[in-house]
Amino acid sequence: MTACAECGFAYDLDLVPSVSALVRAAAEAYADPLRADPDLLRRRPDPGVWAPLEYACHMRDVLFVQRERLLAARRRDTPIAESMGRDERVEHDGYLQQQPADVARQLRDAALLFTHDLDRLSDADWERALIYPFPERTERSLRWLAVHTLHELRHHLLDIHRQLDTTTPTG
């Protein structure tokens, strides 16, 4: 089982039966830090490190992109998931100009859409594959895609908490 060296998240593909609830809970957990002072949410600690609001916007977009990747894998055999252009989106979508309360709501909605489609997968669907672009281009199952999305949510929430100097969530 692979684990994230930075946050310790274990890629346990047996999480699939509970992954939808875990994704929804993780997305909901962004609401509290997004109530912080908007100036703090928009402040980058370093030019190469995103601000908390940028991480939250990124996760909203990740959920939308992962949903489209999931749907593509159900429509076609082993589609290629193109890069989402994560760094370009920060500027193109004006992440720092967005309203934190709107982003919190959108993140919850994106999680609901993504998990609705996860909940509709049959046992066979979970094994459908796509070519995933990150960290290197390789074939991944929808089972992995779901667990990876949960990891992203938890990892970036930890990034936000570190920057806001609040209590770090566990789990």
Coordinates of N, CA and C in Angstrom, one line a residue, residues 98-162:
Q98 N -12.0 35.2 -5.9 CA -13.2 34.5 -5.6 C -13.6 34.7 -4.2
Q99 N -14.9 34.6 -3.9 CA -15.4 34.7 -2.5 C -15.3 33.4 -1.8
P100 N -14.7 33.4 -0.6 CA -14.5 32.2 0.1 C -15.8 31.4 0.4
A101 N -16.9 32.1 0.8 CA -18.1 31.4 1.0 C -18.7 30.7 -0.2
D102 N -18.5 31.4 -1.4 CA -18.9 30.8 -2.6 C -18.1 29.5 -2.9
V103 N -16.8 29.6 -2.7 CA -15.9 28.5 -3.0 C -16.3 27.3 -2.0
A104 N -16.6 27.6 -0.8 CA -17.0 26.5 0.2 C -18.3 25.8 -0.3
R105 N -19.3 26.6 -0.8 CA -20.5 26.0 -1.3 C -20.2 25.2 -2.6
Q106 N -19.4 25.8 -3.5 CA -19.1 25.1 -4.7 C -18.4 23.8 -4.5
L107 N -17.5 23.8 -3.5 CA -16.7 22.6 -3.2 C -17.7 21.5 -2.7
R108 N -18.6 21.9 -1.8 CA -19.6 20.9 -1.4 C -20.4 20.3 -2.5
D109 N -20.9 21.2 -3.4 CA -21.6 20.8 -4.6 C -20.8 19.9 -5.5
A110 N -19.6 20.3 -5.7 CA -18.7 19.4 -6.6 C -18.5 18.1 -6.0
A111 N -18.4 18.0 -4.7 CA -18.3 16.7 -4.0 C -19.6 15.9 -4.1
L112 N -20.7 16.5 -4.0 CA -22.0 15.8 -4.2 C -22.1 15.3 -5.6
L113 N -21.7 16.0 -6.6 CA -21.8 15.5 -8.0 C -20.8 14.4 -8.2
F114 N -19.6 14.5 -7.7 CA -18.6 13.4 -7.9 C -19.1 12.2 -7.2
T115 N -19.5 12.3 -5.9 CA -19.9 11.1 -5.2 C -21.2 10.5 -5.7
H116 N -22.1 11.3 -6.2 CA -23.3 10.7 -6.9 C -22.9 9.7 -7.9
D117 N -21.9 10.1 -8.7 CA -21.4 9.2 -9.8 C -20.6 8.0 -9.3
L118 N -19.9 8.2 -8.2 CA -19.2 7.1 -7.6 C -20.2 6.1 -7.1
D119 N -21.3 6.6 -6.5 CA -22.3 5.7 -5.9 C -23.0 4.9 -6.9
R120 N -22.9 5.3 -8.2 CA -23.6 4.6 -9.3 C -22.8 3.5 -9.9
L121 N -21.5 3.4 -9.5 CA -20.6 2.4 -10.1 C -20.9 1.0 -9.6
S122 N -20.9 0.1 -10.6 CA -21.1 -1.3 -10.3 C -19.7 -1.9 -9.9
D123 N -19.7 -3.1 -9.4 CA -18.4 -3.7 -9.0 C -17.5 -3.7 -10.2
A124 N -18.0 -4.0 -11.4 CA -17.2 -4.1 -12.6 C -16.7 -2.7 -13.0
D125 N -17.5 -1.7 -12.8 CA -17.1 -0.3 -13.1 C -15.9 0.2 -12.3
W126 N -15.8 -0.2 -11.1 CA -14.7 0.2 -10.2 C -13.4 -0.2 -10.8
E127 N -13.4 -1.3 -11.6 CA -12.1 -1.7 -12.2 C -11.9 -1.1 -13.6
R128 N -12.8 -0.4 -14.1 CA -12.6 0.3 -15.4 C -11.3 1.2 -15.2
A129 N -10.6 1.4 -16.3 CA -9.4 2.1 -16.2 C -9.3 3.4 -17.1
L130 N -8.4 4.2 -16.8 CA -8.1 5.4 -17.6 C -6.5 5.6 -17.5
I131 N -6.0 6.3 -18.4 CA -4.6 6.7 -18.3 C -4.6 8.0 -17.6
Y132 N -4.0 8.0 -16.4 CA -3.9 9.1 -15.5 C -2.6 9.9 -15.7
P133 N -2.7 11.2 -15.7 CA -1.5 12.0 -16.0 C -0.5 12.3 -14.9
F134 N -0.9 12.0 -13.6 CA -0.1 12.5 -12.5 C 0.0 11.4 -11.5
P135 N 1.2 11.2 -10.8 CA 2.4 12.0 -11.0 C 3.2 11.6 -12.2
E136 N 2.9 10.4 -12.8 CA 3.4 10.1 -14.1 C 2.3 9.4 -14.9
R137 N 2.3 9.5 -16.2 CA 1.2 8.9 -17.0 C 1.2 7.4 -16.8
T138 N 0.1 6.9 -16.3 CA 0.0 5.5 -16.1 C -1.4 5.1 -16.0
E139 N -1.7 3.8 -16.2 CA -3.1 3.3 -16.2 C -3.5 3.1 -14.7
R140 N -4.7 3.7 -14.4 CA -5.3 3.6 -13.1 C -6.7 3.2 -13.1
S141 N -7.2 2.5 -12.1 CA -8.6 2.1 -12.0 C -9.4 3.2 -11.4
L142 N -10.7 3.1 -11.6 CA -11.6 4.1 -11.0 C -11.6 4.0 -9.5
R143 N -11.3 2.8 -9.0 CA -11.1 2.6 -7.5 C -9.9 3.5 -7.1
W144 N -8.8 3.5 -7.8 CA -7.7 4.4 -7.5 C -8.1 5.8 -7.6
L145 N -8.8 6.2 -8.7 CA -9.2 7.6 -8.9 C -10.0 8.1 -7.7
A146 N -10.9 7.3 -7.2 CA -11.7 7.7 -6.0 C -10.8 7.9 -4.8
V147 N -9.9 7.0 -4.5 CA -9.1 7.1 -3.3 C -8.1 8.3 -3.5
H148 N -7.6 8.4 -4.7 CA -6.7 9.5 -4.9 C -7.3 10.9 -4.7
T149 N -8.6 11.0 -5.1 CA -9.3 12.2 -4.9 C -9.5 12.5 -3.4
L150 N -9.8 11.5 -2.7 CA -9.9 11.7 -1.2 C -8.6 12.1 -0.6
H151 N -7.5 11.5 -1.1 CA -6.1 12.0 -0.7 C -5.9 13.5 -1.0
E152 N -6.3 13.9 -2.2 CA -6.1 15.3 -2.6 C -6.9 16.2 -1.6
L153 N -8.1 15.9 -1.3 CA -8.9 16.7 -0.4 C -8.3 16.8 0.9
R154 N -7.9 15.7 1.5 CA -7.3 15.7 2.8 C -5.9 16.4 2.8
H155 N -5.1 16.1 1.8 CA -3.8 16.7 1.8 C -3.9 18.2 1.7
H156 N -4.7 18.8 0.8 CA -4.8 20.2 0.7 C -5.5 20.9 1.8
L157 N -6.4 20.2 2.5 CA -7.0 20.7 3.7 C -5.9 20.9 4.8
L158 N -5.0 19.9 4.8 CA -3.8 20.0 5.7 C -2.9 21.3 5.4
D159 N -2.7 21.5 4.1 CA -2.0 22.6 3.6 C -2.6 23.9 4.1
I160 N -3.9 24.0 4.0 CA -4.7 25.2 4.4 C -4.5 25.4 5.9
H161 N -4.7 24.3 6.7 CA -4.6 24.5 8.1 C -3.2 24.9 8.5
R162 N -2.2 24.4 7.9 CA -0.8 24.7 8.2 C -0.6 26.3 8.0

